[in-house]
Coordinates of C-alpha atoms in Angstrom, one line a residue:
X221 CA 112.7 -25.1 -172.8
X222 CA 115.1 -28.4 -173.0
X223 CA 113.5 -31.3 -171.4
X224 CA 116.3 -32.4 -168.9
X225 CA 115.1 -28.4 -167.8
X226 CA 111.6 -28.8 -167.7
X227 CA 112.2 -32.0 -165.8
X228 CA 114.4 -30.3 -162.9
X229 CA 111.9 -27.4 -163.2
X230 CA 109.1 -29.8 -162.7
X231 CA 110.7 -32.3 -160.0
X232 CA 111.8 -28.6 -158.1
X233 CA 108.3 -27.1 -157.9
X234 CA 106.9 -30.7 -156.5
X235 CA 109.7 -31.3 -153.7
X236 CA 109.3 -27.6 -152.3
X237 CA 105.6 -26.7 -152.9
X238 CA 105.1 -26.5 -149.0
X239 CA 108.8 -24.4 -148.9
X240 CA 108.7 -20.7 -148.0
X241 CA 111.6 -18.3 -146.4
X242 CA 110.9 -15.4 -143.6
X243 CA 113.1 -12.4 -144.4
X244 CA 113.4 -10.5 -140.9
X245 CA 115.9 -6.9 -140.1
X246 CA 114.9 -4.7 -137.0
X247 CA 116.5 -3.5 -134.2
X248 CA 118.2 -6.2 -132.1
X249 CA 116.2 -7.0 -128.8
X250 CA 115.5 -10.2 -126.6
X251 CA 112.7 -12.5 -127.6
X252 CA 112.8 -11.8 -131.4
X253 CA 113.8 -15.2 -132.3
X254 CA 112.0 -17.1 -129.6
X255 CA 109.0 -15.5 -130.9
X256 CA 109.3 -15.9 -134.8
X257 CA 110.6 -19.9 -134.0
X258 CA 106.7 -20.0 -131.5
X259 CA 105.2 -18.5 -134.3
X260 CA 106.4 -20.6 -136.5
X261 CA 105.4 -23.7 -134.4
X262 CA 102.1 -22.9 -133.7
X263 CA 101.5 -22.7 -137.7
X264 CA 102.4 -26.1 -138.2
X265 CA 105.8 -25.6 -139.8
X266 CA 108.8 -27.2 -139.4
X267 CA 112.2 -24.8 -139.7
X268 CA 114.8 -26.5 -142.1
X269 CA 117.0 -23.6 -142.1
X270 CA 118.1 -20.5 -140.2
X271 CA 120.6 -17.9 -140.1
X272 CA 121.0 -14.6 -137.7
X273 CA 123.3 -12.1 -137.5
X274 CA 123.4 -9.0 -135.3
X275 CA 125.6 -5.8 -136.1
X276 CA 125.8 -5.0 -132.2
X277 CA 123.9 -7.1 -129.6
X278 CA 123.6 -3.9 -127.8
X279 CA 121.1 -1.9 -129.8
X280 CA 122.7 -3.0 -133.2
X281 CA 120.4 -4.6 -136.2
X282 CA 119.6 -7.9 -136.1
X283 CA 119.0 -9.9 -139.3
X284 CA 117.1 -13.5 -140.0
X285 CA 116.5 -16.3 -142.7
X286 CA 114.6 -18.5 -142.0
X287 CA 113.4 -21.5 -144.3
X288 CA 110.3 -24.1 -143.6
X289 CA 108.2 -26.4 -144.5
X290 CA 104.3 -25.6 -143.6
X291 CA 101.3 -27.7 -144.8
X292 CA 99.6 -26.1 -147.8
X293 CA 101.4 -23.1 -147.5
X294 CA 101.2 -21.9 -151.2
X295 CA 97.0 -21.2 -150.1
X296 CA 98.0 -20.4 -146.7
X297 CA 100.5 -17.6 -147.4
X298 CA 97.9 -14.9 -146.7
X299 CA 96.6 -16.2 -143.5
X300 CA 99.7 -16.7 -142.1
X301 CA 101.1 -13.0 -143.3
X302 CA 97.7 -11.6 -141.3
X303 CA 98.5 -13.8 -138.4
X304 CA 102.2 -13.0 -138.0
X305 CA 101.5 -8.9 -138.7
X306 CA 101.5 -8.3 -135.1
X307 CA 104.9 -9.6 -133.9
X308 CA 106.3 -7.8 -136.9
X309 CA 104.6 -4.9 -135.2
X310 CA 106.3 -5.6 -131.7
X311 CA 109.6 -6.3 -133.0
X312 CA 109.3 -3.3 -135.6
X313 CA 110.0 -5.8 -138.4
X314 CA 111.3 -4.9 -142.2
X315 CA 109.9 -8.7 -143.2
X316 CA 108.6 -10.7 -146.0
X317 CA 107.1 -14.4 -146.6
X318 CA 108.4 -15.9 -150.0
X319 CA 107.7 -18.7 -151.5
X320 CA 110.3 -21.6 -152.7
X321 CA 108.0 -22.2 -155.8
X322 CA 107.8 -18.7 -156.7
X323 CA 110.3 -18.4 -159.5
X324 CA 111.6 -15.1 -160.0
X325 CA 111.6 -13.7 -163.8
X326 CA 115.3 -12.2 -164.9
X327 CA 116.7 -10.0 -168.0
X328 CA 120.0 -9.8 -168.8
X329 CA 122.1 -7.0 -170.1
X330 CA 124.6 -7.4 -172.4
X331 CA 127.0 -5.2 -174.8
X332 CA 130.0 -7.1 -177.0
X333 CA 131.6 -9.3 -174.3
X334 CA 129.9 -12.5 -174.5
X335 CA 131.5 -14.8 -170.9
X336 CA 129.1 -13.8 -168.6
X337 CA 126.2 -14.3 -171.0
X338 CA 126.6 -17.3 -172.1
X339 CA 127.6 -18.6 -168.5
X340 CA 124.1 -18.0 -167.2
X341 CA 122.5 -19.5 -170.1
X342 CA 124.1 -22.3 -170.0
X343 CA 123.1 -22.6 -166.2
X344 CA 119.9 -21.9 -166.9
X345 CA 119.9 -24.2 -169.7
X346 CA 121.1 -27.1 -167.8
X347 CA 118.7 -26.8 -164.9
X348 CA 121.6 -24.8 -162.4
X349 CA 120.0 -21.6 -162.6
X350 CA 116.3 -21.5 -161.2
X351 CA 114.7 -19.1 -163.1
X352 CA 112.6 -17.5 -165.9
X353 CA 115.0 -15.8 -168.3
X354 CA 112.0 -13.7 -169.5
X355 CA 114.9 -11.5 -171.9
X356 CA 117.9 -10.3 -172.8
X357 CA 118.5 -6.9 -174.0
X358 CA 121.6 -5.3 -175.5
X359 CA 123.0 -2.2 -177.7
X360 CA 124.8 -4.8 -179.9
X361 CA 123.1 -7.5 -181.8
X362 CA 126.3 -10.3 -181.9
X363 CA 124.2 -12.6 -179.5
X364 CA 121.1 -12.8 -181.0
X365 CA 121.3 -16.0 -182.6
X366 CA 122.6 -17.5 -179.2
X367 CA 119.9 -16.4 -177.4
X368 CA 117.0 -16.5 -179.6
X369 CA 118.2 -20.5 -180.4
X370 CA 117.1 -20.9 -176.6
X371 CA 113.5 -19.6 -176.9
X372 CA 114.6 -16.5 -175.3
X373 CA 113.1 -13.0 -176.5
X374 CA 116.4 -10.8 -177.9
X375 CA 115.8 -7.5 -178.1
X376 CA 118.7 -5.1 -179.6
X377 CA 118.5 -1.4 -178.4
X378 CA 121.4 1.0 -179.1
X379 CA 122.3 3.5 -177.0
X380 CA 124.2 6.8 -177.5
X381 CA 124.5 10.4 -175.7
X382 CA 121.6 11.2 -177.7
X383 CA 119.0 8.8 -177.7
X384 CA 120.0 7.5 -174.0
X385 CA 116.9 9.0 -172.1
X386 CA 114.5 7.5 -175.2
X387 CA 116.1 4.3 -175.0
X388 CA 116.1 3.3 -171.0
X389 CA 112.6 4.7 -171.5
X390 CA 112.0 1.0 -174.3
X391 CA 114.1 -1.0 -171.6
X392 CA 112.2 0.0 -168.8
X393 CA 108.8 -0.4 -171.0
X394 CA 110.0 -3.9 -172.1
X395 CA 111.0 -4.8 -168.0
X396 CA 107.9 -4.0 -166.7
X397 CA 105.9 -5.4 -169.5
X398 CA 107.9 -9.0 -169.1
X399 CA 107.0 -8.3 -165.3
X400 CA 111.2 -8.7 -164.3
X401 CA 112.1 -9.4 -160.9
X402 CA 116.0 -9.2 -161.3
X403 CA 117.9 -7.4 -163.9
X404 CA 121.7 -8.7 -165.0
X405 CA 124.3 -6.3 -166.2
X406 CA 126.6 -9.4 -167.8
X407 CA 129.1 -6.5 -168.6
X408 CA 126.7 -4.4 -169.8
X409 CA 129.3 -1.6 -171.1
X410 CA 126.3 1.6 -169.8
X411 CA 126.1 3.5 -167.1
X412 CA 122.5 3.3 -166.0
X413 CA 121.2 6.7 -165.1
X414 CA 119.8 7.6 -161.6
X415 CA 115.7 7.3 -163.2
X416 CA 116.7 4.0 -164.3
X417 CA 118.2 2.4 -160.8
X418 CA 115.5 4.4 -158.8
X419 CA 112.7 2.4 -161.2
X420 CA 114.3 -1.2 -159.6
X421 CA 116.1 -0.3 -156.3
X422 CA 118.2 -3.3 -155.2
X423 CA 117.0 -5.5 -158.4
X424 CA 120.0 -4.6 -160.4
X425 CA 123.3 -6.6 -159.8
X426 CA 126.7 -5.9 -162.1
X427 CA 129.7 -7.6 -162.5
X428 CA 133.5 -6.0 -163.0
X429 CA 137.1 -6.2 -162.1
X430 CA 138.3 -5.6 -159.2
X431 CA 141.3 -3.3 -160.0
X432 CA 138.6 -0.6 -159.2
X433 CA 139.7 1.7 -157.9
X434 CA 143.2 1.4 -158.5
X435 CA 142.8 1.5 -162.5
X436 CA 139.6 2.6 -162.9
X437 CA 138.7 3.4 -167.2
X438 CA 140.0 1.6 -170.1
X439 CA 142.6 -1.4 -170.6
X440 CA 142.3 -2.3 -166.9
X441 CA 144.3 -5.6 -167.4
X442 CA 147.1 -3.8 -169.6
X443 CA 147.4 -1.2 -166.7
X444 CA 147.4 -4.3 -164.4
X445 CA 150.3 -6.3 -166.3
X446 CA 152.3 -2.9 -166.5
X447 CA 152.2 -2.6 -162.9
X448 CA 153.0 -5.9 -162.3
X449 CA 150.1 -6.9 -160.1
X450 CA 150.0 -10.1 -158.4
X451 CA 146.2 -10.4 -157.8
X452 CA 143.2 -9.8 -160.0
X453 CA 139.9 -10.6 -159.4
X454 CA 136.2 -9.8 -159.6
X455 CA 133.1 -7.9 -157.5
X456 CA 129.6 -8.7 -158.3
X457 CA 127.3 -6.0 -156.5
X458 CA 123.9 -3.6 -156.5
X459 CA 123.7 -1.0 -158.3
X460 CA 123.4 2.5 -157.1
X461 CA 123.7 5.9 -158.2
X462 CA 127.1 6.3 -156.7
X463 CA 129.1 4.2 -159.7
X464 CA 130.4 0.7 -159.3
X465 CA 130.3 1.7 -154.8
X466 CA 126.7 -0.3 -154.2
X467 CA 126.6 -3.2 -151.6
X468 CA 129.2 -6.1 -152.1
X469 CA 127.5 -9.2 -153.0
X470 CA 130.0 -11.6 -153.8
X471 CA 133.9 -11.4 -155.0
X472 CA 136.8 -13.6 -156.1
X473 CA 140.7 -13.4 -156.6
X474 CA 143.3 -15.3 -159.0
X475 CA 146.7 -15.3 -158.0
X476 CA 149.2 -14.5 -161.2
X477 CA 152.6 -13.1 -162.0
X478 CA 155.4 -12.0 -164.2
X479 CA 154.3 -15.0 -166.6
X480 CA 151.3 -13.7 -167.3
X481 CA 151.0 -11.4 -170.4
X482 CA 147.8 -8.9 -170.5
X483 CA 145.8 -11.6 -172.7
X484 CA 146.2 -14.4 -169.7
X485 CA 145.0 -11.4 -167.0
X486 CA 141.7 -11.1 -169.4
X487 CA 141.4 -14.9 -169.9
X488 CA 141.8 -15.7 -166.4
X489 CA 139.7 -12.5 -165.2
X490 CA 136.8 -13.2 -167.6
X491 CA 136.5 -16.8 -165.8
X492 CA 136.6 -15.0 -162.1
X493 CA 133.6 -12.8 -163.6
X494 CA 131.1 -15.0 -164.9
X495 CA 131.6 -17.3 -161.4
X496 CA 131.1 -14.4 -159.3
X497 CA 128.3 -13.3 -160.9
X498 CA 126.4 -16.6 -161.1
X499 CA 127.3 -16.9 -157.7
X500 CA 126.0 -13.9 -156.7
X501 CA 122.8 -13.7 -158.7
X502 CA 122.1 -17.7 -157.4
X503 CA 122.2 -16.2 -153.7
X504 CA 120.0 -13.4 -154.4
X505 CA 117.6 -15.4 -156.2
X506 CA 117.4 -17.6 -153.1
X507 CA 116.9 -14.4 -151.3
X508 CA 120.6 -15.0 -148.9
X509 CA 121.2 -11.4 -149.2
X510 CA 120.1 -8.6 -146.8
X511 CA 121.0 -4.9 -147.6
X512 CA 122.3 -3.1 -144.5
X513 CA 123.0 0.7 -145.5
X514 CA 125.8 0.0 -148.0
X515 CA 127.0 -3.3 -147.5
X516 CA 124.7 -7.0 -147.5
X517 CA 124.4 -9.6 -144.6
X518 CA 125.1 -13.0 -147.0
X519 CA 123.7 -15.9 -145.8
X520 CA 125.3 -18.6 -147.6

């Protein structure tokens, strides 16, 4: 770990040891925020933050983040999780207590395309990306010396028809040994199988182009410059079983046009990707997204 990182890490942990976020979805009803604000109150914390969104007033779902500040809330946690199970109960609460100071653990996936990568480790790197890269995996080994120079375990399984089953079997081994929270598909050229995604529902976010579906297989951006488009972009989301169709997270859009030649489409979309996925991976670490059936509540 660079100092200037261990620094940040170090100044981070200090400023928002008392910091925690209230995840909140259940059906929409009066009282629900009255209550959770009361509650709140009466445990000594003081609300820095909150966000609500309801899908229909009128019976719809409502969603809330909220973030605080609570005295010795790091030994508290527990208590206060006992104390507040009862108007979960009332409200018929999906919640969850997090901690700011709880840093989440991420591996990233990887094949030969190296933007998205190295994006991320140099956020994490410089102190922009709050977390513990615990690994990166891949089916090539081109960016082992990149990643290993960072401390970072590198660990290189291939994958074809054959051996696929055999080798999610070591990924999944090495995740759950390394205790992941958060898994990174920086264009991670595999299709996960359904055992895989059911192992880490919701933990798994991808990045690709957004021609999908319109030029869905291979040479997206030479189909794109033959049809002349005049927008290309990129959509960072979950994974599901149903391929590249889980919930949204985050996307982005270049304008271009009869200027620019397949290789400015690919240089242009590779710098839409790696934003939108850092984007997108940054608000889920904070825990800004909420999955409602197959789209996400973001609150920015």
């Amino acid at each position: 770990m660079s100092d200037f990182r261990e620094r940040r890490l170090r100044t981070f942990l200090e400023k928002y040891k008392d910091r925690a976020r209230l995840l909140i979805s259940c059906p929409d009803k009066p009282g629900i925020v009255a209550a959770v604000t009361t509650f709140l109150y009466n445990q000594g914390a003081n609300i820095v933050e909150s966000s609500q969104y309801s899908t229909d007033p009128e019976g719809g779902t409502f969603f809330l983040r909220v973030e605080f500040d609570c005295p010795a809330m790091r030994s508290r946690k527990g208590e206060i999780e006992k104390a507040f199970a009862p108007i979960a109960k009332q409200f018929h609460m999906h919640w969850r207590f997090t901690l700011h100071s709880e840093i989440k653990k991420i591996a990233i996936f990887v094949s030969k395309e190296e933007h998205c990568l190295l994006e991320l480790l140099w956020e994490w790197q410089a102190g922009e990306l709050l977390a513990d890269l615990a690994l990166v995996i891949s089916n090539h080994e081109h960016m082992r010396d990149n990643v290993e120079a960072l401390g970072i375990p590198y660990y290189y399984i291939p994958v074809t028809k054959e051996n696929k089953r055999e080798a999610e079997q070591k990924q999944i081994a090495l995740l759950k040994e390394h205790e992941v929270d958060t898994i990174v598909l920086a264009r991670y050229m595999q299709i996960l199988s359904p055992a895989f995604v059911a192992e880490f529902p919701f933990q798994i976010i991808n990045i690709h182009h957004s021609f999908l579906p319109a030029f869905v297989g291979a040479k997206p951006y030479e189909r794109a410059y033959e049809r002349g488009v005049k927008l290309i972009g990129a959509t960072s989301h979950y994974v599901t079983d149903d391929l590249d169709e889980g919930p949204i997270i985050e996307q982005d859009v270049a304008r271009v046009d009869h200027k620019h030649h397949p290789e400015d489409l690919k240089r242009i979309g590779r710098i839409i990707e790696k934003t939108v996925l850092s984007r997108a991976l940054k608000w889920h670490l904070e825990e800004r997204v909420l999955v409602h059936q197959n789209k996400t509540i973001v609150f920015k």
